[in-house]
Short mmCIF file of C-alpha atoms in Angstrom, two decimals:
data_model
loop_
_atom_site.label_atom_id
_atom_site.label_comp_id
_atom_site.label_asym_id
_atom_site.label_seq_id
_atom_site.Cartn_x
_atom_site.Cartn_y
_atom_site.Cartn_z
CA UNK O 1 172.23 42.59 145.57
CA UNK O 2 175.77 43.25 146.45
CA UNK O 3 176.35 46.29 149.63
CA UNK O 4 177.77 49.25 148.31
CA UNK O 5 180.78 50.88 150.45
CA UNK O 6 179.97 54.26 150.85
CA UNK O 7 182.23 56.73 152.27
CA UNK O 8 180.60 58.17 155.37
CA UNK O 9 179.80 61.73 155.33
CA UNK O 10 180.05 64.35 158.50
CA UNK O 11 176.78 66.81 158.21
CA UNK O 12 176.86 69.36 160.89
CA UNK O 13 173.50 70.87 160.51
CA UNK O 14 173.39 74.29 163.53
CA UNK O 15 168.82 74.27 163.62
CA UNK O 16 167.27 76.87 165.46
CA UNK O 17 169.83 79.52 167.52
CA UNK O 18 172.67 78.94 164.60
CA UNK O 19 171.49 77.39 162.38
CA UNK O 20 156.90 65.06 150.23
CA UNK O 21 155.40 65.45 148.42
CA UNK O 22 153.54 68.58 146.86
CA UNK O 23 150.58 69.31 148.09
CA UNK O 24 147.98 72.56 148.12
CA UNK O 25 149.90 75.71 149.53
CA UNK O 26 146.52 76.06 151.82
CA UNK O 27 148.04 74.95 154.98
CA UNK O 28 144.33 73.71 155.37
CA UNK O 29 144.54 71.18 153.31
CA UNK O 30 147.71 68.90 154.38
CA UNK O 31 147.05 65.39 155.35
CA UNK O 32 145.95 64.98 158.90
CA UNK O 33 148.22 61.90 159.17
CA UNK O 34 151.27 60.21 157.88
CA UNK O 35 151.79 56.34 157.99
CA UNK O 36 155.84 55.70 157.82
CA UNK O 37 156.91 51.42 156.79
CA UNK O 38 160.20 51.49 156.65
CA UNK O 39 160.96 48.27 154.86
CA UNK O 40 164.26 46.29 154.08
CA UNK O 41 165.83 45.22 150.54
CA UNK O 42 166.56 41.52 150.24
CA UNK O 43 170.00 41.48 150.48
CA UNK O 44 170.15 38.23 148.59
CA UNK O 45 168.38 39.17 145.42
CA UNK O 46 170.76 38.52 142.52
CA UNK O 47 171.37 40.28 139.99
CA UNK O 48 169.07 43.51 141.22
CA UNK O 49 168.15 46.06 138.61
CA UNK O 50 166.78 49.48 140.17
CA UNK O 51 165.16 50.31 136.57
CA UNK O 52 163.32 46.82 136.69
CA UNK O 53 162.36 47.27 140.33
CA UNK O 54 160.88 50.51 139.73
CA UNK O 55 158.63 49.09 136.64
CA UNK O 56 157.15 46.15 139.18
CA UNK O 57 156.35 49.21 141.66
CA UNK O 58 154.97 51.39 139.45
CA UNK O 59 152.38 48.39 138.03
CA UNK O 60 151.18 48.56 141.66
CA UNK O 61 151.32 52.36 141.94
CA UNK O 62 149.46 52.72 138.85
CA UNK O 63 146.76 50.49 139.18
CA UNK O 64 146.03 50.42 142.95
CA UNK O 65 147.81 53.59 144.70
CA UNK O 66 146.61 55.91 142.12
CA UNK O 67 143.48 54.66 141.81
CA UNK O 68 142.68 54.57 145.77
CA UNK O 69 140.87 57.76 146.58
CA UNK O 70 141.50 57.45 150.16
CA UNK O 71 145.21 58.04 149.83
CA UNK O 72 146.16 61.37 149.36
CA UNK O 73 149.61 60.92 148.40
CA UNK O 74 152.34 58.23 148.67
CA UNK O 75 155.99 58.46 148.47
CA UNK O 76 159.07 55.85 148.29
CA UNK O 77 162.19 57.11 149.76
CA UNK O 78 166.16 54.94 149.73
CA UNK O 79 168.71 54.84 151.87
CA UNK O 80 171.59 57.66 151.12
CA UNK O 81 173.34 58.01 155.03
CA UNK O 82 171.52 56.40 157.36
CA UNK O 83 172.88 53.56 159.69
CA UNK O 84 171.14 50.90 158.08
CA UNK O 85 171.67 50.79 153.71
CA UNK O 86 168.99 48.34 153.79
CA UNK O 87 166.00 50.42 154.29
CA UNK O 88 163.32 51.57 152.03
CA UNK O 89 160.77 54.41 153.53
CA UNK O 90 157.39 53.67 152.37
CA UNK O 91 155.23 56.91 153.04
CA UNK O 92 151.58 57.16 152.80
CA UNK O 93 149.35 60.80 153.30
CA UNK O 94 145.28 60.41 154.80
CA UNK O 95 143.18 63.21 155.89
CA UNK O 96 141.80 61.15 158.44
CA UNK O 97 142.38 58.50 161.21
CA UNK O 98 139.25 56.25 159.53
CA UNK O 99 140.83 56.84 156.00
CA UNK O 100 143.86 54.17 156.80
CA UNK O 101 141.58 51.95 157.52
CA UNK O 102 139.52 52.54 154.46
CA UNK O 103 142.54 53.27 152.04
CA UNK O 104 143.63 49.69 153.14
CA UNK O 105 140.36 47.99 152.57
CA UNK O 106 139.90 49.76 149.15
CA UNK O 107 143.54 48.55 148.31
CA UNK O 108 142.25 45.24 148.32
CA UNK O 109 139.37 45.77 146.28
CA UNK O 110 141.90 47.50 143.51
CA UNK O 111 144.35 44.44 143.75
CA UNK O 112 141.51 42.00 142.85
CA UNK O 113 140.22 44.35 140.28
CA UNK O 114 143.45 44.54 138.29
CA UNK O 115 144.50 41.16 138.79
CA UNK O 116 141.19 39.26 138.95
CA UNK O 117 142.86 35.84 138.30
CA UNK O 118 144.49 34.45 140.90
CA UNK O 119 147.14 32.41 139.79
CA UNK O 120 148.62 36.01 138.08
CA UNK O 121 147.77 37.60 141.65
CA UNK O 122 150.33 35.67 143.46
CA UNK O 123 152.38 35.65 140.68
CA UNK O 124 153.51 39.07 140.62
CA UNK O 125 153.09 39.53 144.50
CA UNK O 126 155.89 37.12 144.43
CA UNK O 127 157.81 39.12 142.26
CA UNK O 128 157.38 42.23 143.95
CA UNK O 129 157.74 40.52 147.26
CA UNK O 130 161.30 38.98 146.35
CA UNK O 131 162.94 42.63 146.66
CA UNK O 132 162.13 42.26 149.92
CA UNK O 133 163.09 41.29 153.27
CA UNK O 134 160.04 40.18 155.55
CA UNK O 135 160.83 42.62 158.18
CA UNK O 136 159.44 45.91 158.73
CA UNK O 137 158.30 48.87 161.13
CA UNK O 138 155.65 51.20 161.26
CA UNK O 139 154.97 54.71 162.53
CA UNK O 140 151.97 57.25 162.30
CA UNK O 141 153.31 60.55 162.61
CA UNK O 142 150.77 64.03 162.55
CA UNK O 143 151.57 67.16 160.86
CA UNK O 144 152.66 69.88 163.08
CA UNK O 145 153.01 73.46 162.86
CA UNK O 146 153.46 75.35 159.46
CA UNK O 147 155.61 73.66 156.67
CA UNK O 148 157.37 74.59 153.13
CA UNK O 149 155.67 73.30 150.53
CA UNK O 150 157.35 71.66 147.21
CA UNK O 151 156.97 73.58 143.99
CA UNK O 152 155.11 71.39 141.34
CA UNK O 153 158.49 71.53 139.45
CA UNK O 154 160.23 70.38 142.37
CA UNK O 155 157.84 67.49 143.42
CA UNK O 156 158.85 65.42 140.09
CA UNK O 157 162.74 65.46 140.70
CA UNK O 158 165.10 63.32 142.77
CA UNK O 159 165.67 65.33 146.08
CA UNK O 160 167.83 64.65 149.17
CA UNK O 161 165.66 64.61 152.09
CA UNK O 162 167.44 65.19 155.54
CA UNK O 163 165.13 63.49 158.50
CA UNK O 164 166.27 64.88 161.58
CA UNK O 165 164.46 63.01 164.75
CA UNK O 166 164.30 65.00 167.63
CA UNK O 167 162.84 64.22 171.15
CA UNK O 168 160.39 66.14 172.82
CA UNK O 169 161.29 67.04 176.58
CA UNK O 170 157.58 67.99 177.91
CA UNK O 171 158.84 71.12 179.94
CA UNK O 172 156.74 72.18 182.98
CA UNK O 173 156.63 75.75 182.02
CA UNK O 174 156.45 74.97 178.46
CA UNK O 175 152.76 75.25 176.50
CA UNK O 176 151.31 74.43 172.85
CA UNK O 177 151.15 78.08 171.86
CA UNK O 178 154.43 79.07 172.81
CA UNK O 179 155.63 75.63 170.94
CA UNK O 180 153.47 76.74 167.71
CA UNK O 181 154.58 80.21 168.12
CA UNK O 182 158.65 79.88 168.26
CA UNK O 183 158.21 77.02 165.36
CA UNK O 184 156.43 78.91 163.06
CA UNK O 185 158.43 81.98 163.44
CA UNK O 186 161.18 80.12 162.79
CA UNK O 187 159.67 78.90 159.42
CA UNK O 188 158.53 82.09 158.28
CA UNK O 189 161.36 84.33 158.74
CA UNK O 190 164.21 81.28 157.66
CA UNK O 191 162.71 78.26 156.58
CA UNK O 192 160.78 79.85 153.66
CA UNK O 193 163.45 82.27 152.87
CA UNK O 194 165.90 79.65 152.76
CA UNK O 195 165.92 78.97 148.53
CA UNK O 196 168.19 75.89 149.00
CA UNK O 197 165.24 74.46 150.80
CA UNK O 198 162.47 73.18 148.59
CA UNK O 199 160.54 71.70 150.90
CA UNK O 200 159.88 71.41 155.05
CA UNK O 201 157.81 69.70 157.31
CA UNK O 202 157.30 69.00 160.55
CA UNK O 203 155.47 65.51 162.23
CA UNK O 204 155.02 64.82 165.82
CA UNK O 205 154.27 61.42 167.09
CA UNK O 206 150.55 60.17 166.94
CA UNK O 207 151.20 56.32 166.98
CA UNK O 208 154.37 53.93 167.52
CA UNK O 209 157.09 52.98 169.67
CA UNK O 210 158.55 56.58 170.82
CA UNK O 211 155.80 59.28 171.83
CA UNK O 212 158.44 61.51 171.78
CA UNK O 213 159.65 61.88 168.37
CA UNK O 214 159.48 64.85 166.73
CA UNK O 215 160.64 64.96 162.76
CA UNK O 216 162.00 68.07 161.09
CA UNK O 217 162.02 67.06 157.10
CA UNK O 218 164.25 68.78 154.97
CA UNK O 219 164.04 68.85 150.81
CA UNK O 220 167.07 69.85 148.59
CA UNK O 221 167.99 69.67 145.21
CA UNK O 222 172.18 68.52 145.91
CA UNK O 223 174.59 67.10 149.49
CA UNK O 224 176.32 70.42 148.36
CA UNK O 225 173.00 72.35 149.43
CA UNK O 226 172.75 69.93 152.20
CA UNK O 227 176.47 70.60 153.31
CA UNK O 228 175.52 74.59 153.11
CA UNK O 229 172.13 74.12 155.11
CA UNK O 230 172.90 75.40 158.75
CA UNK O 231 175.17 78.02 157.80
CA UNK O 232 172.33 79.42 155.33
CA UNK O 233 169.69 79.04 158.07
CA UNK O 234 171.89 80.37 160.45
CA UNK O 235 172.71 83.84 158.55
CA UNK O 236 168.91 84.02 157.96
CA UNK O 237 168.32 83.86 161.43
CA UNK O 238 170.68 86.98 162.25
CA UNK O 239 169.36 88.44 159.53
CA UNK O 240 165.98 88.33 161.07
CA UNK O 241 167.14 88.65 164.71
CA UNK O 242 170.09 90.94 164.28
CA UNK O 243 170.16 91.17 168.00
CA UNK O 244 172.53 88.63 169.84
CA UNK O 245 170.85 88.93 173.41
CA UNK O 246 166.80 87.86 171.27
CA UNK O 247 168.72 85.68 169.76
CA UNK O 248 170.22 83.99 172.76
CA UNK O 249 166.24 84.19 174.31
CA UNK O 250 164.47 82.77 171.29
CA UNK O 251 167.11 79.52 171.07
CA UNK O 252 166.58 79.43 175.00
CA UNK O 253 162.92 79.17 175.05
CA UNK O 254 163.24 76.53 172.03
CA UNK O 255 165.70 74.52 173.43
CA UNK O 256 163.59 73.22 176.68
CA UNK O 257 161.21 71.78 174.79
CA UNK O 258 163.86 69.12 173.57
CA UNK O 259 166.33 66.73 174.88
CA UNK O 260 169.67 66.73 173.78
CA UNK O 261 169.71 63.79 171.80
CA UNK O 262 168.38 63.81 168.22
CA UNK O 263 169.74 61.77 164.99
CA UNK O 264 170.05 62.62 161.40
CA UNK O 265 168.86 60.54 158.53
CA UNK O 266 169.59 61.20 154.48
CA UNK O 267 167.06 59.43 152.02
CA UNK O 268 167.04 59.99 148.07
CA UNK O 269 163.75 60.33 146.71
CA UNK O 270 161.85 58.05 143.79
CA UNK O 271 159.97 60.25 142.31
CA UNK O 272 158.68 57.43 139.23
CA UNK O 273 157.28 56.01 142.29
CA UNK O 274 154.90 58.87 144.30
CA UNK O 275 151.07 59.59 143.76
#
C-alpha cells in the first residue's frame, strides 16, 4: 500500500468558554463501556483495494460480530489527520465489565461455527490478517456525562469524527457534581443545538496507560462543518449565556478540571463495517 501525501490541515476548534454509533435516545441505555484497538495497516501490502478489504471484514462482521449478542455495537474508524496514517480504530460497545469477557469467548464459538473446517479457518484469518501490521494498543474508556445521539439516518453514512483527548487535572476544590453539572449544561444548551453536530460523546478513562484521558467525540457530515465547529459552538454559547462576566465564570470553573494540554484526532468512518 503506497502512503498518501496529505496536505496537513490547521483546525482551531474554541470548546467550552468560545467555543458511534446510534444507539437508544434513553440515556439509560448506552453501553457501560467502550474497548478502543487501535490497529496498524500493513504498509507493505501490494496492490491494496479498500472495496476488497471491506468485503473480507464484513464476512467477519456478518457472521461473528453480528451474531455475538454480547456486543452491543462495533465500529471501524481510518485515519483522516492524525499523526500516524497508519492507524485503524477498532471500537467495540458492552453494557458490562463481564460482557468483554463473554463477547470474546462467544467470538470464538461464532468463528468455529462459521468456519468449522480448519484448514478454511486459517485460511481466511490469513487473509484478513495480511492488512495488518502485528502491532496494536488497547484502551477501555466509560461513558460520561450526557451525549448527542446519531439519527438512524445519520448512523449509515460516512462521518468525520473529531477525537479531542483531554487530560483531567483532579482539582482540590473540584467535585463529580459540579463536573456533571457544567458538562451537561454545556451539552444541552450548545451541543444539541449545534445541527452541524450529529453526534457527541464523552468517555473518561476506566482502563489503560493514561488515567487521565478524557475524550470529547465529535460527528459531522463534511471538514467544512468541522472547519465551522467552534465558531458555531461558540455563538451558541453567547446565545445561551449572553452575559460576558457568567460567561467568563462558567469557562473558569471548567477550565480547572483540565490541564492545558489536549490533542486533536480526525477519523473517517466505515459505516459497511459497524453492527
Amino acid at each position: 500500500m503506497k502512503t498518501v501525501k496529505i496536505k496537513l490541515l490547521i483546525v482551531v476548534l474554541l470548546f467550552l468558554v468560545s467555543s458511534s454509533t446510534s444507539y437508544s435516545q434513553d440515556e439509560n441505555k448506552r453501553p457501560k463501556y467502550i474497548t478502543v484497538t487501535t490497529g496498524h495497516w500493513n504498509m507493505d501490502y501490494e496492490n491494496f483495494d479498500k472495496d476488497k478489504w471491506i468485503a473480507v471484514e464484513k464476512e467477519f462482521l456478518d457472521n461473528v460480530t453480528k451474531k455475538n449478542e454480547h456486543l452491543l455495537g462495533s465500529f471501524v474508524y481510518l485515519h483522516r489527520y492524525t499523526p500516524d496514517n497508519s492507524e485503524v480504530i477498532f471500537v467495540n460497545a458492552y453494557d458490562s465489565w463481564e460482557a468483554i469477557d463473554k463477547a470474546n469467548k462467544r467470538n470464538g464459538e461464532l468463528v468455529k461455527a462459521h468456519w468449522p473446517d480448519e484448514a478454511k479457518r486459517k485460511a481466511y484469518f490469513k487473509k484478513k490478517d495480511a492488512y495488518y501490521s502485528v502491532n496494536h494498543s488497547d484502551e477501555i474508556y466509560a461513558p460520561i456525562g450526557k451525549a448527542k445521539q446519531l439519527k438512524p439516518e445519520d448512523a449509515n453514512k460516512e462521518l468525520i469524527w473529531l477525537v479531542v483527548k483531554s487530560h483531567f487535572a483532579f482539582p482540590e476544590d473540584g467535585s463529580k457534581e459540579e463536573f456533571d453539572s457544567l458538562t451537561n449544561e454545556y451539552v444541552d444548551n450548545v451541543i444539541k443545538k449545534n445541527d452541524k453536530v450529529k453526534g457527541y460523546f464523552q468517555h473518561g478513562h476506566a482502563w489503560g496507560s493514561d488515567k487521565t484521558e478524557f475524550l470529547r467525540v465529535f460527528a459531522v457530515e463534511s471538514m467544512e462543518d468541522l472547519d465551522q465547529l467552534g465558531k458555531t459552538n461558540g455563538d451558541l454559547f453567547k446565545a445561551y449565556k449572553s452575559d460576558e462576566t457568567e460567561r467568563k465564570e462558567f469557562g473558569k470553573k471548567m477550565e480547572k478540571y483540565f490541564t492545558p494540554i489536549h490533542g486533536d484526532f480526525i477519523y473517517t468512518s466505515v459505516p459497511e463495517l459497524s453492527k
